[in-house]
PDB file of C-alpha atoms in Angstrom:
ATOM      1  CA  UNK A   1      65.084 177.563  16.262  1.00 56.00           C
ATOM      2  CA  UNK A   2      63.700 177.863  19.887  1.00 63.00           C
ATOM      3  CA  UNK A   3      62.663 181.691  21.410  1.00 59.00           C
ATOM      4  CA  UNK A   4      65.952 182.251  23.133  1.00 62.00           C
ATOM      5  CA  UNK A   5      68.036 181.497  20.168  1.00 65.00           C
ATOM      6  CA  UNK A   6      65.578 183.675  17.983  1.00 60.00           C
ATOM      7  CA  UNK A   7      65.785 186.190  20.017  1.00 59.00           C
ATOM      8  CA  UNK A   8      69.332 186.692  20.677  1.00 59.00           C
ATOM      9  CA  UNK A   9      69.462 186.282  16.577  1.00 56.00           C
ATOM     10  CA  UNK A  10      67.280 189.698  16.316  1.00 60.00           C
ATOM     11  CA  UNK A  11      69.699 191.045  19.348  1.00 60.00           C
ATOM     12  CA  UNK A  12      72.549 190.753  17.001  1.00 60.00           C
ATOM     13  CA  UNK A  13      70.634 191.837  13.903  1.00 62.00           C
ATOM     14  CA  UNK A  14      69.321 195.159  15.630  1.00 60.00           C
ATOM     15  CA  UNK A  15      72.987 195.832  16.944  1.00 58.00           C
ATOM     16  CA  UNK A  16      74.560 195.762  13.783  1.00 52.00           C
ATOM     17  CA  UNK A  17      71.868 197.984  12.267  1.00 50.00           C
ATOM     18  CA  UNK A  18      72.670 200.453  14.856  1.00 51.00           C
ATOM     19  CA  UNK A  19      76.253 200.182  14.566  1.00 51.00           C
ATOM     20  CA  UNK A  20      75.746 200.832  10.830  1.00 50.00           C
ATOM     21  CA  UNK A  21      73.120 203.796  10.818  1.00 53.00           C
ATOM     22  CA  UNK A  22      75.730 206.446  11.156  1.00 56.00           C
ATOM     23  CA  UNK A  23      77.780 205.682   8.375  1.00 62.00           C
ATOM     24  CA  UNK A  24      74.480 205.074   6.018  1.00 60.00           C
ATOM     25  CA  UNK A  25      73.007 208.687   6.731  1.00 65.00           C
ATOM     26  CA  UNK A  26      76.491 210.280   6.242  1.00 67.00           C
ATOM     27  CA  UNK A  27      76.676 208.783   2.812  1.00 70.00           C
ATOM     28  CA  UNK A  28      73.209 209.689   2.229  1.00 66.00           C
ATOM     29  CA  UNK A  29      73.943 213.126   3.331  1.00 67.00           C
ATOM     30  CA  UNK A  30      77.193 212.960   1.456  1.00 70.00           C
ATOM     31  CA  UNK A  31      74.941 211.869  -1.843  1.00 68.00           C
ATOM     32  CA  UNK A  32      72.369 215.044  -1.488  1.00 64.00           C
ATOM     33  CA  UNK A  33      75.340 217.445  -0.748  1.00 61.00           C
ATOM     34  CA  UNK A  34      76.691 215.713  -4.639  1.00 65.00           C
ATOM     35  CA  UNK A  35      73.494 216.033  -5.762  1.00 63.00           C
ATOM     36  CA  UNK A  36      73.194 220.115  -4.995  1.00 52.00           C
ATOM     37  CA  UNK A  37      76.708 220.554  -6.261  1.00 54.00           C
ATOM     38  CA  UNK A  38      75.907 218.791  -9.625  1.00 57.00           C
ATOM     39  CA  UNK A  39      72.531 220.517 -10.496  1.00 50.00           C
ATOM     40  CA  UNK A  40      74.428 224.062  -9.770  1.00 42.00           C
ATOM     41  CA  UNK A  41      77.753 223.233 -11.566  1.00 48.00           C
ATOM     42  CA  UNK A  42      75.422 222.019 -14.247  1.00 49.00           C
ATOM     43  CA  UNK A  43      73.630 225.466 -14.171  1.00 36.00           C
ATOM     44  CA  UNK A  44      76.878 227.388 -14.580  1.00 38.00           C
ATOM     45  CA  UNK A  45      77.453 225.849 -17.542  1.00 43.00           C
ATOM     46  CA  UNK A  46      74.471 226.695 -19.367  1.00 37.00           C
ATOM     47  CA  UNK A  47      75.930 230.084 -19.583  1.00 30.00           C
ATOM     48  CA  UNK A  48      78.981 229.036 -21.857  1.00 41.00           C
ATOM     49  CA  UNK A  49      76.965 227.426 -24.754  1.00 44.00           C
ATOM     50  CA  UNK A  50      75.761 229.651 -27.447  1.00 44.00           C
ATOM     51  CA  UNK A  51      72.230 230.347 -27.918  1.00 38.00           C
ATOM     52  CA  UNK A  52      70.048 228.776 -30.428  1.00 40.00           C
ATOM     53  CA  UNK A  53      69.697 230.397 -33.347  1.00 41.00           C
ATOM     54  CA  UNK A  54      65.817 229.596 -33.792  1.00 43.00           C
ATOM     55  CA  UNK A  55      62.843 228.866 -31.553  1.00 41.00           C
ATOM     56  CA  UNK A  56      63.156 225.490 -33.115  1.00 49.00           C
ATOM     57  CA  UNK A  57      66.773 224.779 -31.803  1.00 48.00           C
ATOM     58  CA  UNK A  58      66.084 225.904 -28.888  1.00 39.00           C
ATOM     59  CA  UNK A  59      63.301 223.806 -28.079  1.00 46.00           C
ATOM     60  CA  UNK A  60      65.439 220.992 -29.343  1.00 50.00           C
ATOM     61  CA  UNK A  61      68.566 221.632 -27.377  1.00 45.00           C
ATOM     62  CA  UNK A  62      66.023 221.422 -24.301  1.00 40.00           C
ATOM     63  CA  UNK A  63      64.875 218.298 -25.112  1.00 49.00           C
ATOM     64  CA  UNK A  64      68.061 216.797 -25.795  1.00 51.00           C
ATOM     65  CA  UNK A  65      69.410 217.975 -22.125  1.00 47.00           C
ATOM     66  CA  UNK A  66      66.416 217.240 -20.720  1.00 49.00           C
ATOM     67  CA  UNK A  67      66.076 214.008 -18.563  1.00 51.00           C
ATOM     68  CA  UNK A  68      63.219 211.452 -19.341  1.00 53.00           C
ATOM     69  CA  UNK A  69      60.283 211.224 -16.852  1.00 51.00           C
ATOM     70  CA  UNK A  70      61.516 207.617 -16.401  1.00 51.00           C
ATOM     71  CA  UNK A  71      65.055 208.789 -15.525  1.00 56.00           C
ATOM     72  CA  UNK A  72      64.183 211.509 -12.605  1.00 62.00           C
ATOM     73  CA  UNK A  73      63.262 210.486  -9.874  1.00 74.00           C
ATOM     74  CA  UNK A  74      60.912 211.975  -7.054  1.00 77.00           C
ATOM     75  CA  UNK A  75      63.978 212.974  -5.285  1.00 73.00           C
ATOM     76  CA  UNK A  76      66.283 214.338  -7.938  1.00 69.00           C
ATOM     77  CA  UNK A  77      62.929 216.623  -8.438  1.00 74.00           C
ATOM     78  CA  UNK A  78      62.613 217.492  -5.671  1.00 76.00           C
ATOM     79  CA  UNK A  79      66.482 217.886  -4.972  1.00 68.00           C
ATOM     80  CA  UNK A  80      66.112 220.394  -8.202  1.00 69.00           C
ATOM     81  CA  UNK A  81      63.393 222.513  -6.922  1.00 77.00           C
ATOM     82  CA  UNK A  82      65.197 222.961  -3.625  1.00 75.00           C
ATOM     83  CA  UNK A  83      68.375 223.830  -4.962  1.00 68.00           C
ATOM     84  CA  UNK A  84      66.654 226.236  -7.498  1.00 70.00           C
ATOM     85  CA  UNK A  85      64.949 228.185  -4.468  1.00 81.00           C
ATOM     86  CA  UNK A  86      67.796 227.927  -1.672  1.00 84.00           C
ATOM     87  CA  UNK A  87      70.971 227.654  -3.591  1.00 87.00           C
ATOM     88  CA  UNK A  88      72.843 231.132  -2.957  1.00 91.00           C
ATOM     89  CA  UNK A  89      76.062 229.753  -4.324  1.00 91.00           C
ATOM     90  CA  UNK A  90      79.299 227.658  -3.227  1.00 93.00           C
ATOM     91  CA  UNK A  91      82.348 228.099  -1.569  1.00 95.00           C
ATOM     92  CA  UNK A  92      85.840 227.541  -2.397  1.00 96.00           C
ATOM     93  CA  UNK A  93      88.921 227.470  -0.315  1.00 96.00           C
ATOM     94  CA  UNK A  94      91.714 225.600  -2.481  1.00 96.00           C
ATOM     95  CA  UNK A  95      94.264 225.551   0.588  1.00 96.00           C
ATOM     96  CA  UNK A  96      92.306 222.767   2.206  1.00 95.00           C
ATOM     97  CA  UNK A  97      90.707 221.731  -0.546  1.00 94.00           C
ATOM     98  CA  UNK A  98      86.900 222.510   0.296  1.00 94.00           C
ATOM     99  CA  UNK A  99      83.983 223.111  -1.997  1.00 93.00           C
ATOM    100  CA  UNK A 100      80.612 223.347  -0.962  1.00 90.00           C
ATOM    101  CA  UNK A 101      77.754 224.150  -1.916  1.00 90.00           C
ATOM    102  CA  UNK A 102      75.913 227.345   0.351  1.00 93.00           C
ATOM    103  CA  UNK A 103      71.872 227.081   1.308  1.00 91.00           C
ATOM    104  CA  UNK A 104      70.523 230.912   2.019  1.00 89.00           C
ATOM    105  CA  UNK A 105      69.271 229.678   5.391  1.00 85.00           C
ATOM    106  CA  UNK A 106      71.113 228.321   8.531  1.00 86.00           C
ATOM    107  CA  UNK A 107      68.221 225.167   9.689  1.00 83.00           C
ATOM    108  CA  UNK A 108      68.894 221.727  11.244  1.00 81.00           C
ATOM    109  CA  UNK A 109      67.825 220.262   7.609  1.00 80.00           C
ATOM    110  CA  UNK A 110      70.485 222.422   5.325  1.00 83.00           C
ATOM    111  CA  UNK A 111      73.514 222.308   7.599  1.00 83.00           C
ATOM    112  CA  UNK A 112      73.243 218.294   7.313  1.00 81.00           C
ATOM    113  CA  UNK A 113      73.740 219.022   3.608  1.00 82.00           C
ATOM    114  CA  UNK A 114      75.546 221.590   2.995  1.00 86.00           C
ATOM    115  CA  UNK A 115      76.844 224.715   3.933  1.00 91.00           C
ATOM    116  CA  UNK A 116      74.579 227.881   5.369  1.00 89.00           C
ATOM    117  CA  UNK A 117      74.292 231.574   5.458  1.00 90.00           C
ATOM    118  CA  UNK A 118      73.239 233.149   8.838  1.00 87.00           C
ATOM    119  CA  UNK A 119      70.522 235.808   8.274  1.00 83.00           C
ATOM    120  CA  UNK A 120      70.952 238.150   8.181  1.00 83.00           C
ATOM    121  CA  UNK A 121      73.902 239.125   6.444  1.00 87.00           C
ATOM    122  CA  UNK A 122      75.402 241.023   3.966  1.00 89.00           C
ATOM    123  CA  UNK A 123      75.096 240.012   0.500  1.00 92.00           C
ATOM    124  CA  UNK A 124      78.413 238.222  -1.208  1.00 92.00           C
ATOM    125  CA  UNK A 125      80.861 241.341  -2.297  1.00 91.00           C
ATOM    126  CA  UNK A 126      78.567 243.960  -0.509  1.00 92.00           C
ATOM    127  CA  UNK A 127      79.516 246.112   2.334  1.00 92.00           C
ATOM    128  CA  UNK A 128      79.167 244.237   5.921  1.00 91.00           C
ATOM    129  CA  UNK A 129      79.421 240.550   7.049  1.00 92.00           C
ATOM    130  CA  UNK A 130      78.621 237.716   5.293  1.00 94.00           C
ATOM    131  CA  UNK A 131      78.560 235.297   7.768  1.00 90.00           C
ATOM    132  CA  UNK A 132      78.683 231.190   6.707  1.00 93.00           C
ATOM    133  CA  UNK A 133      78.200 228.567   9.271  1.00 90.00           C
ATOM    134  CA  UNK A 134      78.829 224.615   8.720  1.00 88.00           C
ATOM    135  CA  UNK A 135      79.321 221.580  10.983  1.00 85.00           C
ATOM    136  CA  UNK A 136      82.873 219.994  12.039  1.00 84.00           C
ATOM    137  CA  UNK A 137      82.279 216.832  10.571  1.00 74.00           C
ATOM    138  CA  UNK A 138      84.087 213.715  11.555  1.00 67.00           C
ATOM    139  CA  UNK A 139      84.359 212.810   7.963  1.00 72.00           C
ATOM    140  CA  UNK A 140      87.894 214.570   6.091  1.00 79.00           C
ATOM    141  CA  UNK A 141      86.764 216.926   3.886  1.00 74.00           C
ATOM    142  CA  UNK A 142      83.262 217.045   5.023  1.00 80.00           C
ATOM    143  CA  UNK A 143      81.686 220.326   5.393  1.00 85.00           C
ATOM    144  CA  UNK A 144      84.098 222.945   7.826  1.00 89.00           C
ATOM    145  CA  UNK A 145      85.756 219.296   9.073  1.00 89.00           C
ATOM    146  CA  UNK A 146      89.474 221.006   7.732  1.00 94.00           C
ATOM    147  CA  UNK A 147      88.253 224.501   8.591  1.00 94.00           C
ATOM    148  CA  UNK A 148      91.043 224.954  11.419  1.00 94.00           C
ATOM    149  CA  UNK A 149      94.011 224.059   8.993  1.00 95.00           C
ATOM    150  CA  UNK A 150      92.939 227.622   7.059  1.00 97.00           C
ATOM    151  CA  UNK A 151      95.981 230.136   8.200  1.00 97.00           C
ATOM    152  CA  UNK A 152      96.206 233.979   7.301  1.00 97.00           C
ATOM    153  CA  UNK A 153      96.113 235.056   4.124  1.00 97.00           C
ATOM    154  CA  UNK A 154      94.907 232.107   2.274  1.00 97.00           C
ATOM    155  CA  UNK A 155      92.033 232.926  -0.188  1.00 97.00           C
ATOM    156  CA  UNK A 156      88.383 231.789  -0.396  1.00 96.00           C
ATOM    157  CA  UNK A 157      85.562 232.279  -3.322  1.00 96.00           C
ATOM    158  CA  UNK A 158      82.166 232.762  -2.892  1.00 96.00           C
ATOM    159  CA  UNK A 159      80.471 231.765  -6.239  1.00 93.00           C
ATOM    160  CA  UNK A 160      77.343 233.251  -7.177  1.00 89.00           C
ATOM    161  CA  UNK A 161      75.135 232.542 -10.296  1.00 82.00           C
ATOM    162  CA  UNK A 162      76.622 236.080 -11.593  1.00 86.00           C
ATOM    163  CA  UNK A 163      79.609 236.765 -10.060  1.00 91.00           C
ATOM    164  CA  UNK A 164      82.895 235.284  -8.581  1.00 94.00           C
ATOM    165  CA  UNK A 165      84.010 237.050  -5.266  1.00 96.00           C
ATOM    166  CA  UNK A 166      87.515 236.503  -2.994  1.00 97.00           C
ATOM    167  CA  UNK A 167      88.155 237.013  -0.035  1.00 97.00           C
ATOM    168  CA  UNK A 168      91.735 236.741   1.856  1.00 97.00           C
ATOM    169  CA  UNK A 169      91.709 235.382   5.476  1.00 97.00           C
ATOM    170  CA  UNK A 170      92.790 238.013   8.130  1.00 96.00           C
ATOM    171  CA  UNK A 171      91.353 236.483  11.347  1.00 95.00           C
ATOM    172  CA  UNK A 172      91.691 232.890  13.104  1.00 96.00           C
ATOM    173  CA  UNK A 173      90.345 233.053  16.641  1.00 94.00           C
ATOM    174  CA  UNK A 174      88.530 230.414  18.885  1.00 93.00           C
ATOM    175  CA  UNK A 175      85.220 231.944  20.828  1.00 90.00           C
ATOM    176  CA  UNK A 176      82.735 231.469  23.618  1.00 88.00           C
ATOM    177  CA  UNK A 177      79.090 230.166  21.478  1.00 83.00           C
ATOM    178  CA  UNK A 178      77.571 233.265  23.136  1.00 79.00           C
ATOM    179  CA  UNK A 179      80.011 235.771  21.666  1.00 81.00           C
ATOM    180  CA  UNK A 180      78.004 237.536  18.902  1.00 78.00           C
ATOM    181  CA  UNK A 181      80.670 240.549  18.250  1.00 80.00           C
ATOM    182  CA  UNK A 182      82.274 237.636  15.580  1.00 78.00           C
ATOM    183  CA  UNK A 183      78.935 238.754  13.446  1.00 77.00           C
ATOM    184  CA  UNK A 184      78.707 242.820  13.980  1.00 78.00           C
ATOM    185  CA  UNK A 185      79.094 244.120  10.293  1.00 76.00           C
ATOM    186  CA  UNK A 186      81.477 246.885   9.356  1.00 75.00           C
ATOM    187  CA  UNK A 187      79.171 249.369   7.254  1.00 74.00           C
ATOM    188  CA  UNK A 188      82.292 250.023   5.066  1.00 85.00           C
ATOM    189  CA  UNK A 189      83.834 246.644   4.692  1.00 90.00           C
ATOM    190  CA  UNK A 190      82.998 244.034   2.781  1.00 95.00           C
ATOM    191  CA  UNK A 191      83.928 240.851   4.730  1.00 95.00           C
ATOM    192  CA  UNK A 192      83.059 236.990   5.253  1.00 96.00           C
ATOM    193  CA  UNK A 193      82.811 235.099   8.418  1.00 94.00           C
ATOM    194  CA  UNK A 194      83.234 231.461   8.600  1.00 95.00           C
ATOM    195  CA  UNK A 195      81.982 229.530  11.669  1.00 91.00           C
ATOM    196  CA  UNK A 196      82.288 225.896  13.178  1.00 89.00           C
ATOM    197  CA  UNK A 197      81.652 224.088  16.464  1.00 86.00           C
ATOM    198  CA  UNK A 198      85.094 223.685  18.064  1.00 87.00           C
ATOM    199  CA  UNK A 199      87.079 221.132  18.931  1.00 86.00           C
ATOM    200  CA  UNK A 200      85.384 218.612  17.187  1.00 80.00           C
ATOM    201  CA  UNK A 201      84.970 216.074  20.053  1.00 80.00           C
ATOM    202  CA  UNK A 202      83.060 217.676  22.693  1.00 80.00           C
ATOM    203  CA  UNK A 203      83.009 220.907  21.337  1.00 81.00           C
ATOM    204  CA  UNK A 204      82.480 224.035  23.551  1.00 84.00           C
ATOM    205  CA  UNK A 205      83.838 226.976  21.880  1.00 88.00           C
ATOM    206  CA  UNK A 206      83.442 228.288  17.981  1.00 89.00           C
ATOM    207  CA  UNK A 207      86.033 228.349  15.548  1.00 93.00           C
ATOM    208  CA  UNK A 208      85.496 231.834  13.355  1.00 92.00           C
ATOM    209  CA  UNK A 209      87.886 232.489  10.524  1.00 96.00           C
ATOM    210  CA  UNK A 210      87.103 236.117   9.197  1.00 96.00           C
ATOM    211  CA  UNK A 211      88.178 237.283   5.432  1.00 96.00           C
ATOM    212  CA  UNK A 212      88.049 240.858   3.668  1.00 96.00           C
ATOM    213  CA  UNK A 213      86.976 241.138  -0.189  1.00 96.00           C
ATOM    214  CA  UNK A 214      90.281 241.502  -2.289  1.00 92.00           C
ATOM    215  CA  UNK A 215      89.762 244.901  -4.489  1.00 74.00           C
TER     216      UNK A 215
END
């Protein structure tokens, strides 16, 4: 194979890997985001089983649950220790069928995975705004990518390791990115803000859906 044809081989080779990039880090994301939901769900349901009777079946049922060295990897420990630090909880909206897990901390790194809380805000239930931001993914389903089918009165969860708390929706507006007022608390009010880029191609505005805590 002479130079030119060698070269317009790797041409072809580098343009496919380019074409496929995309695609590979939103399934790796997509993986991750699986991986946080899993390890919490799997938390949850530690608190249905019934506790060991003795020190002995205790230490047993641990063992039993317990993954092998050989089986975790690097990455599913460190995926654990992450989620056991950042995790504040998940989010469910059934009308468009979204749950996602929440990170306590709005970065470049945690919206690509999941879900985030700006700080500060109110804590989930609590009087003031909880306010939860999340990219307008091109993949259905993905992160806020249905957040603008959401319409009044529909009801979202916010899922802590303790408690369950709803919210119904009372707000659907589209703002400027510099308009803060969508995050001034109400000292009496418990209430949730949602927030996306908006539309999703060449987005210049915000899409804020706004919910009060049902009594």
């Amino acid at each position: 194979m002479n130079k030119r044809r060698l070269a317009a081989v790797l041409l072809i080779m580098m343009g496919l890997v380019l074409l496929a990039a995309p695609q590979l880090t939103e399934r790796w994301d997509d993986y991750r985001q699986q991986m946080l939901l899993a390890k919490w769900e799997q938390s949850l349901t530690l608190l249905d089983e019934p506790l060991a009777q003795t020190e002995a079946e205790l230490t047993a049922a641990l063992a039993e649950n317990a993954p092998s060295p050989a089986e975790e990897t690097d990455e599913q420990k460190a995926q654990a220790a992450y989620l056991a630090e950042h995790l504040a909880g998940t989010l469910d909206i059934p009308s468009i069928e979204l749950h996602q897990p929440v990170l306590d901390e709005t970065n470049q790194d945690n919206l690509r995975i999941a879900l985030t809380i700006v700080q500060p805000s109110a804590a989930p239930g609590e009087a003031g705004n909880l306010v939860i931001a999340g990219h307008n993914n091109y993949g259905r389903g993905r992160h806020f990518n249905r957040l603008e089918e959401v319409a009044l009165g529909d009801e979202l969860t916010f899922t802590t390791a303790a408690e369950h708390f709803t919210y119904t929706v009372t707000a659907i507006d589209i703002v400027e990115p510099n308009d803060t007022t969508v995050l001034v608390s109400k000292k009496h009010q418990a209430e949730i803000t949602l927030i996306t880029c908006y539309p999703q191609k060449n987005p210049d505005k915000r899409l804020i859906v706004k919910g009060v805590l049902l009594k």
